Amino acid sequence: MSEIWVLVDTTADGKVRNVTYEVLTAAVKLKEKNSATVAAVFVGESAGAIEGDLGKYGADKVYKVEDPALNDFNPSAYASALSEAIKKHNPDIILGGNTLQNQDFLPRVSALTSGGLVLDAVDVDISSSSTLSIKRYRYSGKSISGITFHDVKPMIATIRPNTFKAVESSGAGEVIQETAQVPSQENIKVLETKLVPKDRPELTEADKIVSGGRGVASTENFELIFNIADSIGAGAGASRAAVDSGYVPYEMQVGQTGKVVAPNLYIAVGISGSVQHYAGMGSSKVIVAINKDPDAPIFQKCDYGICGDLFEVLPALTEEFKKLS
Amino acid sequence: MKIVVIVRQTPDTEAKIAANSSGNGIDETGLKWILNPFDEFAVEEAVKIKESTGAEVVILGIGPDRALETIRTALAMGGDSAIHIKDENFGATDSYATAKLIASKIKAMGDVDLILAGKKWIDEESGQVAIQVAAELDIPQATIATKVDVDDAAKTVKVQSEIEGGQRIIELNFPALVTAERGLNEPRYASLPGIMKAKKKPLEEVTVDAINLEELGLAQENLGADGSRYKIDNIDIPVINRSLNVLKGGNSDMVESAEVQAAAENLTKLLREEAKII
Ligand SMILES: Cc1cc2nc3c(=O)[nH]c(=O)nc-3n(C[C@H](O)[C@H](O)[C@H](O)COP(=O)(O)OP(=O)(O)OC[C@H]3O[C@@H](n4cnc5c(N)ncnc54)[C@H](O)[C@@H]3O)c2cc1C
Ligand SMILES: Nc1ncnc2c1ncn2[C@@H]1O[C@H](COP(=O)(O)O)[C@@H](O)[C@H]1O
């Protein structure tokens, strides 16, 4: 029977990332059309007892591709390990979250296995002939393409986080232990890994985001953005103008040359709503804009808004949000 | 040392995108083309390394005739010479076949130490070609670099990049491939004398026909749309369809100080009861 694989993404402390459950949910939907088996696949040093959680979201099997040489993420080593497992088990379809790690090593997997790869899908489906079809944005969100794989196996795709809502379903979570094939890696050394403890959810996975733009006007004023974000447990982002002005670091930038995000709620504060900014947040479910210029383009691209001075609106809105919890 | 920067042309970010008549590609009439912004960071980094180590910088681009303009921009920024792989079918050829064509040319050069590329094209956003060049050459890679330190004597490069939840620094032995993230540097503008000089720099033009596809494990059928591992069935131009419920002031568009509290309450209520989002 054909298999649909779902790559398991974990945090530094070994917890399965939510995006993995979202992708499992997508895989379970495909499975119903294709009578396939859904297998979660972990590649790394040591998985720990993750099969229970993965089973809860529909994994029939859990492959553990483990090896001490996979302690630090290294794209060549991970690509070899996964590619060997693919050649052994021949899955038809491989899905993963569109995380930095998957973006880094899956192109190599595609090269090593002659598989086809499409990154950052916002929808996946299976056609009658069991080929995978995908929707993805191109041209900075200005177009959306339907793409079908063509005579190729495996068909590999990553899915944008927050696209599917994780839904529990039952799977046996039967563990299958694999030994990884990792060629020695003399050409690449991880010198230092710095995990920065974050006070807020990561942008690419956040359910809600508040972003500030040039209108916020200074690093100190960004406290207003952080405060309102914290009042609803949101991540904090920024426009390029805010980053270029040095108010906040580049990691916070949302847009064509920043992060692409798809939260349920995106609040844009003091952001005019350029094409390039919208490219990074246009697939958010609900967009709220706070801007003092009634003609700001963002007001043509939002669901709700307040036309007013952010320095007056934010403190009042933060108080209202706090009352909710 | 020798550095190759692979560059690509992309429609200007402000460009209006429309589907072509067959509905599976974009209409290119009247489009303005620019050097892909991420590739600009790669060119700038190469030129900076050249300034500190005396490295030679070769610009490599694949694409139709118009791609030459972009290659010249990279030369004007400081590249020494260029190779243009001419592929009129380009764009329809899938990322892995494109990567193989690029890699074959780099392999033929023989003595390349460092390959720089952008993290992705802003148009297709395929995010694969550069990494597949590294895979094809069987060399290590570091993607989305925000800092690059070359040690010419030791033949290594240290690269800092973002990872989920933090940052890391990895060291690669030459030959290596690095893709550039925004924040790596501030690309210089091509100066007028630079643009003049660029026209006189050595340029090698290669047609795809002149490349021995068989050696690459490719056949003519692998190029162009028919050979692609995935097909674009259709392109939709999404229309922005949002409710545009913007709260305004009583006397002017702007909500005045005295009205702010009511507006904040009102918006909170809408988000809670109508959008059911908080
Ligand atoms: C190749 C390329 C890539 C790009 N990539 C990105 C990207 O990834 N992300 C991105 O964001 N941009 C990107 N840009 C830049 C983009 O074009 C815009 O310049 C940028 O998004 C503007 O940021 P902004 O909205 O914060 O600033 P502005 O456009 O200056 O808007 C500031 C807004 O704040 C409002 N404002 C000011 N004061 C107040 C106040 N007190 N109260 C309420 N409102 C106030 C103003 O009315 C205005 O609408 C890119 C540009 C190019 C060319
Ligand atoms: N056709 C091409 N010609 C030259 N460089 C390319 C080409 N395609 C991709 N690249 C390089 O690879 C990077 C990533 O592209 P992509 O993987 O297609 O998003 C780009 O930023 C370029 O540096």
XYZ file of C-alpha atoms in Angstrom, chain A residues 9 17 72-76 98-108 110-120 133 135-152 160 186-198 202 204-205 207-208 232 240 243-244 250-251 253 255-260 264-265 267 275-276 278 281-295 298-309 312-313 316-317 319-321 323-324, chain B residues 8 10-18 24-26 28 31 33 37-38 41 91 95-96 100 119-120 122-144 146 156 158-160 162-176 179 181-183 186 225-249 252-258 260-261 263-272 274-278:
244
model
C 9.556 18.988 13.109
C 5.952 21.442 16.594
C 23.171 19.137 14.998
C 21.025 19.846 11.971
C 23.187 19.651 8.867
C 21.452 19.791 5.474
C 23.748 17.293 3.712
C 7.453 25.027 5.416
C 10.001 25.522 8.199
C 13.521 26.888 7.783
C 14.954 23.428 8.333
C 12.791 21.765 5.696
C 13.481 24.594 3.246
C 17.186 24.013 3.821
C 17.443 20.278 3.234
C 14.474 19.156 1.097
C 15.899 20.624 -2.147
C 18.862 18.276 -1.600
C 14.758 16.140 -4.211
C 18.127 16.097 -5.986
C 19.222 12.836 -4.314
C 15.971 10.944 -4.925
C 14.946 12.504 -8.258
C 11.734 13.508 -6.536
C 9.748 16.614 -7.367
C 9.542 19.377 -4.774
C 7.247 22.341 -4.321
C 7.679 24.608 -1.302
C 5.161 26.680 0.644
C -1.810 18.851 -6.776
C -1.817 25.631 -4.694
C 0.898 28.141 -3.963
C 1.473 31.858 -4.230
C 3.927 33.298 -6.696
C 4.981 36.810 -7.642
C 4.822 38.041 -4.054
C 1.280 37.010 -3.439
C 0.112 38.608 -6.673
C -0.798 35.285 -8.214
C -1.823 31.886 -7.009
C -0.959 28.854 -9.121
C -2.412 25.395 -9.320
C 0.433 22.937 -9.819
C 0.350 19.186 -10.459
C 3.258 16.824 -10.214
C 4.134 15.053 -13.392
C 5.373 11.479 -13.587
C 7.612 11.742 -10.596
C 2.747 26.955 4.979
C 34.211 16.767 7.204
C 33.225 19.750 5.100
C 30.729 21.246 7.451
C 30.936 22.024 11.161
C 28.357 23.644 13.385
C 30.412 26.031 15.516
C 27.721 27.611 17.601
C 23.971 27.396 18.119
C 22.392 30.242 20.027
C 18.795 29.791 20.998
C 17.317 33.107 21.900
C 14.610 32.617 24.515
C 11.540 34.259 23.060
C 7.420 32.728 16.598
C 5.743 31.927 11.179
C 3.681 29.810 13.553
C -1.935 32.417 15.677
C -2.043 36.199 16.121
C -3.584 38.624 23.403
C 10.658 46.878 6.369
C 13.504 47.524 10.369
C 15.465 49.806 8.042
C 15.439 42.114 10.803
C 14.040 38.840 12.219
C 10.287 41.835 9.247
C 6.866 40.808 3.740
C 8.301 39.869 0.424
C 11.867 40.140 1.689
C 10.948 39.173 5.238
C 8.824 36.436 6.724
C 5.652 35.111 5.188
C -5.764 34.094 12.132
C -5.427 37.717 13.203
C -2.932 43.783 13.280
C 2.455 45.514 -2.061
C 5.650 44.102 -0.570
C 0.992 42.572 1.892
C 0.713 38.770 5.397
C -2.020 38.794 2.748
C -3.108 35.246 3.523
C -3.935 36.147 7.142
C -7.563 35.332 7.953
C -8.498 38.652 9.558
C -6.501 41.839 8.991
C -6.890 44.884 11.227
C -5.290 48.234 10.413
C -4.565 51.189 12.639
C -3.416 54.216 10.717
C -3.996 57.951 10.875
C -4.128 58.434 7.117
C -7.594 57.689 5.728
C -6.022 57.181 2.285
C -3.889 49.253 4.013
C -7.469 50.471 4.477
C -8.272 48.885 1.094
C -6.804 45.557 2.227
C -8.171 45.044 5.725
C -11.239 43.626 7.429
C -11.387 46.073 10.314
C -9.591 49.240 11.152
C -9.443 52.417 13.117
C -8.459 55.610 11.372
C -6.680 57.349 14.223
C -3.401 58.157 15.951
C -3.900 57.217 21.337
C -5.516 54.088 19.932
C -6.961 52.191 24.777
C -7.156 49.037 22.672
C -6.760 47.972 27.919
C -9.822 46.595 26.133
C -7.936 43.453 25.057
C -10.290 42.943 29.873
C -11.055 39.933 27.700
C 18.675 35.879 -11.968
C 12.896 38.949 -11.881
C 9.946 41.249 -12.593
C 10.102 44.493 -10.669
C 8.282 44.130 -7.343
C 5.787 46.848 -8.249
C 4.915 45.125 -11.516
C 1.299 44.253 -12.175
C 0.977 40.541 -12.809
C -1.526 39.115 -15.288
C -0.446 28.775 -17.261
C 2.132 31.526 -17.173
C 2.343 35.259 -16.765
C 5.432 39.369 -19.884
C 7.181 44.028 -17.568
C 12.935 43.372 -15.092
C 16.936 41.581 -4.701
C 18.399 38.582 -2.819
C 23.114 40.831 -1.556
C 11.323 29.684 -16.756
C 14.464 23.954 -10.778
C 16.498 20.758 -10.759
C 22.093 20.934 -13.316
C 17.967 32.825 -0.821
C 15.116 32.757 -3.318
C 11.057 36.875 -5.347
C 8.900 35.910 -8.329
C 8.723 32.120 -8.401
C 9.907 31.832 -4.820
C 11.015 28.338 -5.698
C 13.818 28.393 -3.143
C 15.465 25.312 -4.621
C 17.873 26.083 -7.427
C 20.866 27.245 -5.404
C 20.656 24.343 -2.950
C 20.328 21.868 -5.794
C 23.466 23.334 -7.367
C 25.245 22.464 -4.103
C 23.721 18.985 -4.134
C 24.700 18.436 -7.741
C 28.302 19.518 -7.021
C 28.225 17.512 -3.789
C 29.503 20.441 -1.745
C 28.332 21.831 1.611
C 25.870 24.693 1.828
C 24.814 27.364 4.281
C 21.551 29.112 3.494
C 19.988 32.461 4.507
C 23.267 37.152 7.600
C 36.944 27.995 4.933
C 31.999 30.915 8.503
C 28.345 31.687 8.021
C 25.821 33.011 10.484
C 18.800 32.311 11.480
C 17.351 28.998 12.618
C 13.968 28.333 14.186
C 14.204 29.968 17.590
C 17.670 31.465 17.278
C 20.837 31.698 15.270
C 23.798 29.576 14.456
C 27.246 29.760 12.968
C 28.526 27.023 10.719
C 31.891 26.601 9.075
C 32.212 25.172 5.584
C 35.329 23.997 3.772
C 35.845 25.237 0.214
C 34.289 24.666 -2.211
C 31.045 25.753 -0.586
C 22.751 31.851 -0.037
C 19.449 36.741 3.299
C 18.476 40.372 3.612
C 20.557 42.072 6.277
C 23.877 47.047 1.954
C 7.600 22.885 -19.618
C 7.145 19.351 -20.950
C 10.104 18.046 -19.015
C 9.227 19.683 -15.741
C 8.537 17.515 -12.713
C 5.546 19.670 -11.978
C 3.193 21.534 -14.227
C 1.445 24.796 -13.725
C -2.202 24.130 -14.532
C -3.535 27.589 -13.945
C -2.741 30.978 -12.526
C -5.267 33.027 -10.635
C -4.854 36.640 -9.781
C -6.412 36.826 -6.326
C -8.691 39.773 -5.806
C -8.458 41.306 -2.383
C -11.870 40.772 -0.939
C -12.014 42.022 2.619
C -14.754 43.679 4.590
C -13.059 47.112 4.912
C -14.929 47.995 8.072
C -12.873 51.006 9.124
C -14.002 53.042 12.118
C -13.816 56.774 11.477
C -14.359 59.941 13.510
C -13.474 63.944 10.142
C -12.065 60.695 8.874
C -9.814 60.499 11.874
C -11.054 59.293 15.232
C -10.479 62.266 17.591
C -9.030 61.894 21.098
C -12.453 62.008 22.721
C -10.766 56.866 20.881
C -12.138 54.955 23.857
C -13.602 53.129 18.924
C -11.354 50.774 20.913
C -14.394 49.219 22.595
C -16.201 48.946 19.303
C -13.287 47.249 17.513
C -12.781 44.808 20.386
C -16.454 43.908 20.222
C -16.301 43.351 16.463
C -13.250 41.133 16.777
C -14.876 39.143 19.543
C -18.348 39.223 14.582
C -14.923 37.873 13.624
C -14.809 35.584 16.699
C -11.057 35.884 16.657
C -10.112 37.035 20.174
